[in-house]
Coordinates of C-alpha atoms and ligand atoms in Angstrom, one line a residue:
X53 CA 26.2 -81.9 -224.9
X54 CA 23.4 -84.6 -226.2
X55 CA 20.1 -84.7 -225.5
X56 CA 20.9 -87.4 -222.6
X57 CA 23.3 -84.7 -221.2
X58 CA 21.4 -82.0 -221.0
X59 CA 18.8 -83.8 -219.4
X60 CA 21.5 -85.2 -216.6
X61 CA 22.7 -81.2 -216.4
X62 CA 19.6 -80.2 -215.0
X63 CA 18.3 -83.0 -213.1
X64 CA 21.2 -82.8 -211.2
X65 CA 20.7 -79.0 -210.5
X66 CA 17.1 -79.6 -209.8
X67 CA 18.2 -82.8 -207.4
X68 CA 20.6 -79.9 -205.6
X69 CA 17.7 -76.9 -205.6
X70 CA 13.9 -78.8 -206.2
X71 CA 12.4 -75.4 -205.8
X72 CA 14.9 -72.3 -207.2
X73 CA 13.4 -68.9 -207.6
X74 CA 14.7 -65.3 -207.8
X75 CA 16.6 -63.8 -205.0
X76 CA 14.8 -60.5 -205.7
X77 CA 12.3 -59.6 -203.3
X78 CA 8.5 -58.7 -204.2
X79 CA 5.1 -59.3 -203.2
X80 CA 3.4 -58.6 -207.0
X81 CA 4.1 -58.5 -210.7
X82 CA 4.6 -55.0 -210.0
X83 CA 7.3 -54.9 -207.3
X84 CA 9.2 -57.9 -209.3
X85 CA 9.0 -55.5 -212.7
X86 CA 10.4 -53.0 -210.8
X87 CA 12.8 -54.6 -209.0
X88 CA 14.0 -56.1 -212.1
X89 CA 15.0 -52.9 -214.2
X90 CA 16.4 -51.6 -210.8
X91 CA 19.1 -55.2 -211.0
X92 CA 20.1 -54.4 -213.9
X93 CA 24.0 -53.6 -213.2
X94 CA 23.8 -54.4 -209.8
X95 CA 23.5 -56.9 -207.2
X96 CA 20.0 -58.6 -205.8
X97 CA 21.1 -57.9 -202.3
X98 CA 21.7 -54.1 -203.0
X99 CA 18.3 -53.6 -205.3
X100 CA 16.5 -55.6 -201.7
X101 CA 18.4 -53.1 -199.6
X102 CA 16.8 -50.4 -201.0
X103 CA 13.5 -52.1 -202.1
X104 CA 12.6 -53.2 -198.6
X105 CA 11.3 -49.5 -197.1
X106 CA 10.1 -48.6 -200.7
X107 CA 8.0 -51.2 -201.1
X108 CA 6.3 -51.3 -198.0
X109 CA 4.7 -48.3 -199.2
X110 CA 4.7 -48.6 -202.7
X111 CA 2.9 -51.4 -204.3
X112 CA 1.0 -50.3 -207.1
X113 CA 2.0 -47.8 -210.4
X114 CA 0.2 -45.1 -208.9
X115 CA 1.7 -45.3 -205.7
X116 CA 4.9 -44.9 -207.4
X117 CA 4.1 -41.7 -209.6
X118 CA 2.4 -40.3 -207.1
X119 CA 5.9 -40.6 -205.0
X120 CA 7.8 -39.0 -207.7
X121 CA 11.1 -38.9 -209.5
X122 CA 13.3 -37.1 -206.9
X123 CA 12.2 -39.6 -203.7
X124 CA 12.2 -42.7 -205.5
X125 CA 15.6 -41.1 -206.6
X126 CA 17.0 -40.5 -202.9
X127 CA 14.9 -44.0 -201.9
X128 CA 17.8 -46.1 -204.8
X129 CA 20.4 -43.6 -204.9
X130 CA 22.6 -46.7 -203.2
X131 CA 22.1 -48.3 -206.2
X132 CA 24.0 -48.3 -209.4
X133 CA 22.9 -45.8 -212.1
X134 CA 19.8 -44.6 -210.0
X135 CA 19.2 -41.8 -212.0
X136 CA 18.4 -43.0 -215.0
X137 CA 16.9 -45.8 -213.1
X138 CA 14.3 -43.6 -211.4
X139 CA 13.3 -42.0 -214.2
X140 CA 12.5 -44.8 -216.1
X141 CA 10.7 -46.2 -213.2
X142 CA 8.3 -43.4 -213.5
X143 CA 8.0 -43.6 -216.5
X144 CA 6.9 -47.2 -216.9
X145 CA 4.9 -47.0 -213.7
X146 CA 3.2 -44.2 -215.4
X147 CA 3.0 -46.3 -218.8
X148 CA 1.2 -49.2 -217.1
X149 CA -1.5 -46.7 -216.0
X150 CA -2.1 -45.1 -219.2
X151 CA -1.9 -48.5 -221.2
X152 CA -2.5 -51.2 -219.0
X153 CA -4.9 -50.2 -216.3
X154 CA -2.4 -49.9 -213.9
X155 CA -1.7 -53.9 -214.6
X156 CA 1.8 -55.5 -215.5
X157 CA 1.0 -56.6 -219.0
X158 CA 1.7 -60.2 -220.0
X159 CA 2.9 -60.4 -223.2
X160 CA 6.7 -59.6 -224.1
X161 CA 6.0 -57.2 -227.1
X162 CA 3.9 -54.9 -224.3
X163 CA 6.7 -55.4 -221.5
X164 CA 9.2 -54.3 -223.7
X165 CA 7.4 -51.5 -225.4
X166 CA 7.8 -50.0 -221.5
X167 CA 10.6 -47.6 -220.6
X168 CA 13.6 -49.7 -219.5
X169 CA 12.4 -52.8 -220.1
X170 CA 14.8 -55.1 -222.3
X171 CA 14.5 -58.6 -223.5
X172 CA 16.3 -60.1 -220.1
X173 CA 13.3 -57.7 -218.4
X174 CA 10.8 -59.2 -219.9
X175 CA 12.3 -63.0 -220.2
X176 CA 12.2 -62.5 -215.9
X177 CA 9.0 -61.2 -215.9
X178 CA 7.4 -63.7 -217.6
X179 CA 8.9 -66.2 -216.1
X180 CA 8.6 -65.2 -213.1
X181 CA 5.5 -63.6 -212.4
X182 CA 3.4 -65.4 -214.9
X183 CA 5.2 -69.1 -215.3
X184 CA 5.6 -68.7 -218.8
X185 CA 8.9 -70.9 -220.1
X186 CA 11.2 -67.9 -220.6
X187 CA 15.0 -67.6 -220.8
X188 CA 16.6 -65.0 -219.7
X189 CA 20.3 -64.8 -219.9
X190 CA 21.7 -62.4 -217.7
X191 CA 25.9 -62.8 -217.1
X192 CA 25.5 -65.7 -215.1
X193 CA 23.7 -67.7 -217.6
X194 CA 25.9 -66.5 -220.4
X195 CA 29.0 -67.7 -218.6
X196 CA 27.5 -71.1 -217.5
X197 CA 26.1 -72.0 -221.0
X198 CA 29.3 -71.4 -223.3
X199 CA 32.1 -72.8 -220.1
X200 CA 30.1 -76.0 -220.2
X201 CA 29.3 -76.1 -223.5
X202 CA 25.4 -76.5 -222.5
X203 CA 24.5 -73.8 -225.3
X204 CA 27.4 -71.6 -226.5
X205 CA 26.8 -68.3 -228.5
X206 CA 28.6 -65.0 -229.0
X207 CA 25.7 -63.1 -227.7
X208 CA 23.2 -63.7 -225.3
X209 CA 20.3 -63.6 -228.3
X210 CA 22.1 -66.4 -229.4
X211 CA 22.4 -68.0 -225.8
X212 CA 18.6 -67.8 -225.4
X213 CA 17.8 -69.4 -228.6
X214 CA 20.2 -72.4 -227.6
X215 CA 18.6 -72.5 -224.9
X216 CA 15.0 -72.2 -225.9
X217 CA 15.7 -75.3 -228.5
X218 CA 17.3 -78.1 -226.0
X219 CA 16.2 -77.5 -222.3
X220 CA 13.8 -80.3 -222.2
X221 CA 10.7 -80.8 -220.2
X222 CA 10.4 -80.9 -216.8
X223 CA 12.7 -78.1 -216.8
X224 CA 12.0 -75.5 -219.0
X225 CA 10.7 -73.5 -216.4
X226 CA 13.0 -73.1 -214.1
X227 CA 15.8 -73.7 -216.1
X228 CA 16.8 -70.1 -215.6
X229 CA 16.7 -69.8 -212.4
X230 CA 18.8 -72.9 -211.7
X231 CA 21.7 -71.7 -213.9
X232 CA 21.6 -68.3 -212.4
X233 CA 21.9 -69.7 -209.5
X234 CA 24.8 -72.1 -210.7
X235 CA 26.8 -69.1 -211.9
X236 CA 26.4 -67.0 -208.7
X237 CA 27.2 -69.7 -206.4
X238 CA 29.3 -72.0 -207.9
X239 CA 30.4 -71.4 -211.4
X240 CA 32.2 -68.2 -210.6
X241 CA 33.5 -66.0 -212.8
X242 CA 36.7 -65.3 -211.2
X243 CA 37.3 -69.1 -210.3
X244 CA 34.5 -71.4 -210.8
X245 CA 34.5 -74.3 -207.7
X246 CA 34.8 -77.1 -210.1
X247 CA 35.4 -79.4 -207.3
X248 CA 31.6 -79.4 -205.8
X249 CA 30.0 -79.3 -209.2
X250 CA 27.3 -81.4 -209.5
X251 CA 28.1 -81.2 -212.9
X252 CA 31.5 -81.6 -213.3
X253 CA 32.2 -84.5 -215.1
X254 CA 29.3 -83.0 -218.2
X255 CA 31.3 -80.1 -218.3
X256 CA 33.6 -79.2 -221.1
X257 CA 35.3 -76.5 -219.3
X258 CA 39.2 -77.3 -219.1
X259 CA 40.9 -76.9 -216.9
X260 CA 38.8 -77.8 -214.0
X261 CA 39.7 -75.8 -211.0
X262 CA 40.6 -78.6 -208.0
X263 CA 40.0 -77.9 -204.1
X264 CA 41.6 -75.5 -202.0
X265 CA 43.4 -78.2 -200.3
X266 CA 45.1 -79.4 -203.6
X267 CA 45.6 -75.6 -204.5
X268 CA 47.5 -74.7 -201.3
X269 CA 49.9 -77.6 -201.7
X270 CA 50.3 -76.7 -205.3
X271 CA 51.0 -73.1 -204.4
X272 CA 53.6 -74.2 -201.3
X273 CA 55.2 -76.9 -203.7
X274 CA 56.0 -73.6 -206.1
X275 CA 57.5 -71.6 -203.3
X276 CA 59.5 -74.3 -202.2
X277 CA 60.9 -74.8 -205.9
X278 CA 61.6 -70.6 -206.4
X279 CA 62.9 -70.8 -202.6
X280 CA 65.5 -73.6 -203.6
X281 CA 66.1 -72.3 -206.9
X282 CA 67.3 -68.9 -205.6
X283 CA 69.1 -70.5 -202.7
X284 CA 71.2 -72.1 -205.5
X285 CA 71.7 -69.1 -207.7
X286 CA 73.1 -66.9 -204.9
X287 CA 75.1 -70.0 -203.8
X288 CA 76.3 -70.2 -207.7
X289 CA 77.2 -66.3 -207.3
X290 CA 78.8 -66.8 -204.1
X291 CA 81.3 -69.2 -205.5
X292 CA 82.1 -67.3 -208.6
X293 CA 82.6 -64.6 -206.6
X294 CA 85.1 -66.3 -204.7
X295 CA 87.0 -68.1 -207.8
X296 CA 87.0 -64.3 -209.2
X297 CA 89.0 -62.9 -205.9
X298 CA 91.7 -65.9 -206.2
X299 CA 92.4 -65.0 -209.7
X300 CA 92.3 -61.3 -208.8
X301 CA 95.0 -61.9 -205.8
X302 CA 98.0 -64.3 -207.8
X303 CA 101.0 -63.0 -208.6
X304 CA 101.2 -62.1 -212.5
X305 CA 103.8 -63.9 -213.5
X306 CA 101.5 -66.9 -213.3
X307 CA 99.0 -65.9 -215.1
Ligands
LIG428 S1 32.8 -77.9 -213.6 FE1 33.6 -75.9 -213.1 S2 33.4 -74.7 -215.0 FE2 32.1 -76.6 -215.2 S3 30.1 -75.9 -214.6 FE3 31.1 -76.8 -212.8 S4 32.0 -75.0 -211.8 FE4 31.5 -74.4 -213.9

């Protein structure tokens, strides 16, 4: 895509969402880091399942140690990979008091120097809770970028470098969020719904997937095809068949 395209890309996606934002729920830098290395391998709507009780309670690092390891584990234990989850939860909680003052830091080298914190972790974070312009490519964003050709890589480092050099201003911001958003919703990964893109026609993705209408037809037009084509094989078998039995029953001295 050129520089006009990109632009187009996401002023159409900011035309369809003006004001995007994560789907995870939190009430401070806190809760969102946490919420965040919970997400990891899961769903936003199972982490907010099981962040809702926890953090009416818990709201602050200390709050969190002071729970401990085997609630907090019983508290996320619907959630994929809670174990190690929990335990790194702790330990970062417990991190931020010792280092930080209890405080979410704001830089990425000090969010990623806590336990179970990656890049993507931090990228949110940042983005998130303090505005910075950060990128963070989760599978969503990976997927959208190379299938339109927006800013294709083989890894998401890559991905988020593409991504850091051409997303233009006003969007840098929420950039993230909007293709997120784009690959949850509409972009699938089993079948992305091409046919109420907004940005269909700046998409290099081939072939488009067309709309459920055009696929049923599609699909009954095939039956109907195998349907006759059988129907004329077993009518083809029937008949040889036949021509085999009137050979069988002449008498040999006219063969
Ligand atoms: S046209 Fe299809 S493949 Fe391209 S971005 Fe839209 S949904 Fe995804």
């Amino acid at each position: 895509m050129n520089r006009d395209q990109v632009f187009e890309f996401f002023r159409r996606l900011a035309e369809a969402n003006p004001s995007p934002t994560t789907e995870l729920e939190s009430t401070n830098p806190y809760q969102l880091l946490v919420a965040v290395v919970l997400s990891a391998q899961a769903t936003d709507v199972s982490v907010n399942i099981a962040t809702k009780p926890l953090f009416e309670h818990i709201k602050r690092p200390k709050q969190m140690v002071d729970l401990g390891e085997e609630r907090l584990r019983e508290a996320i234990k619907t959630i994929g990979l809670f174990n190690t989850k929990a335990k790194n939860v702790i330990a970062l909680s417990q991190a931020l008091i010792d280092k930080h003052g209890g405080e979410v830091p704001r830089t990425r080298e000090e969010l990623q120097a806590l336990p179970g914190v990656g890049r993507k972790t931090a990228n949110v974070v940042l983005n998130t809770a303090f505005g910075e312009e950060t990128f963070a490519v989760d599978t969503h964003v990976f997927r959208v970028c190379n299938r339109t050709g927006l800013a294709s890589g083989k890894t998401v480092d890559e991905v988020e470098a593409k991504l850091e050099k051409i997303v233009p201003q006003p969007f840098r911001r929420d950039a993230h969020h909007w293709l997120i958003l784009h690959g949850r919703y509409i972009c699938k990964a089993r079948l992305p719904e091409c046919w109420r893109c907004p940005v269909i026609d700046l998409c290099r993705y081939n072939p488009k997937t067309p709309p459920p209408e055009e696929r049923a037809k599609a699909t009954a037009s095939r039956s109907a095809t195998r349907a006759s084509s059988k129907a004329r094989t077993a009518k083809g078998a029937t008949a040889s068949r036949r021509s085999a039995g009137r050979s069988r029953s002449r008498p040999s001295r006219l063969r």
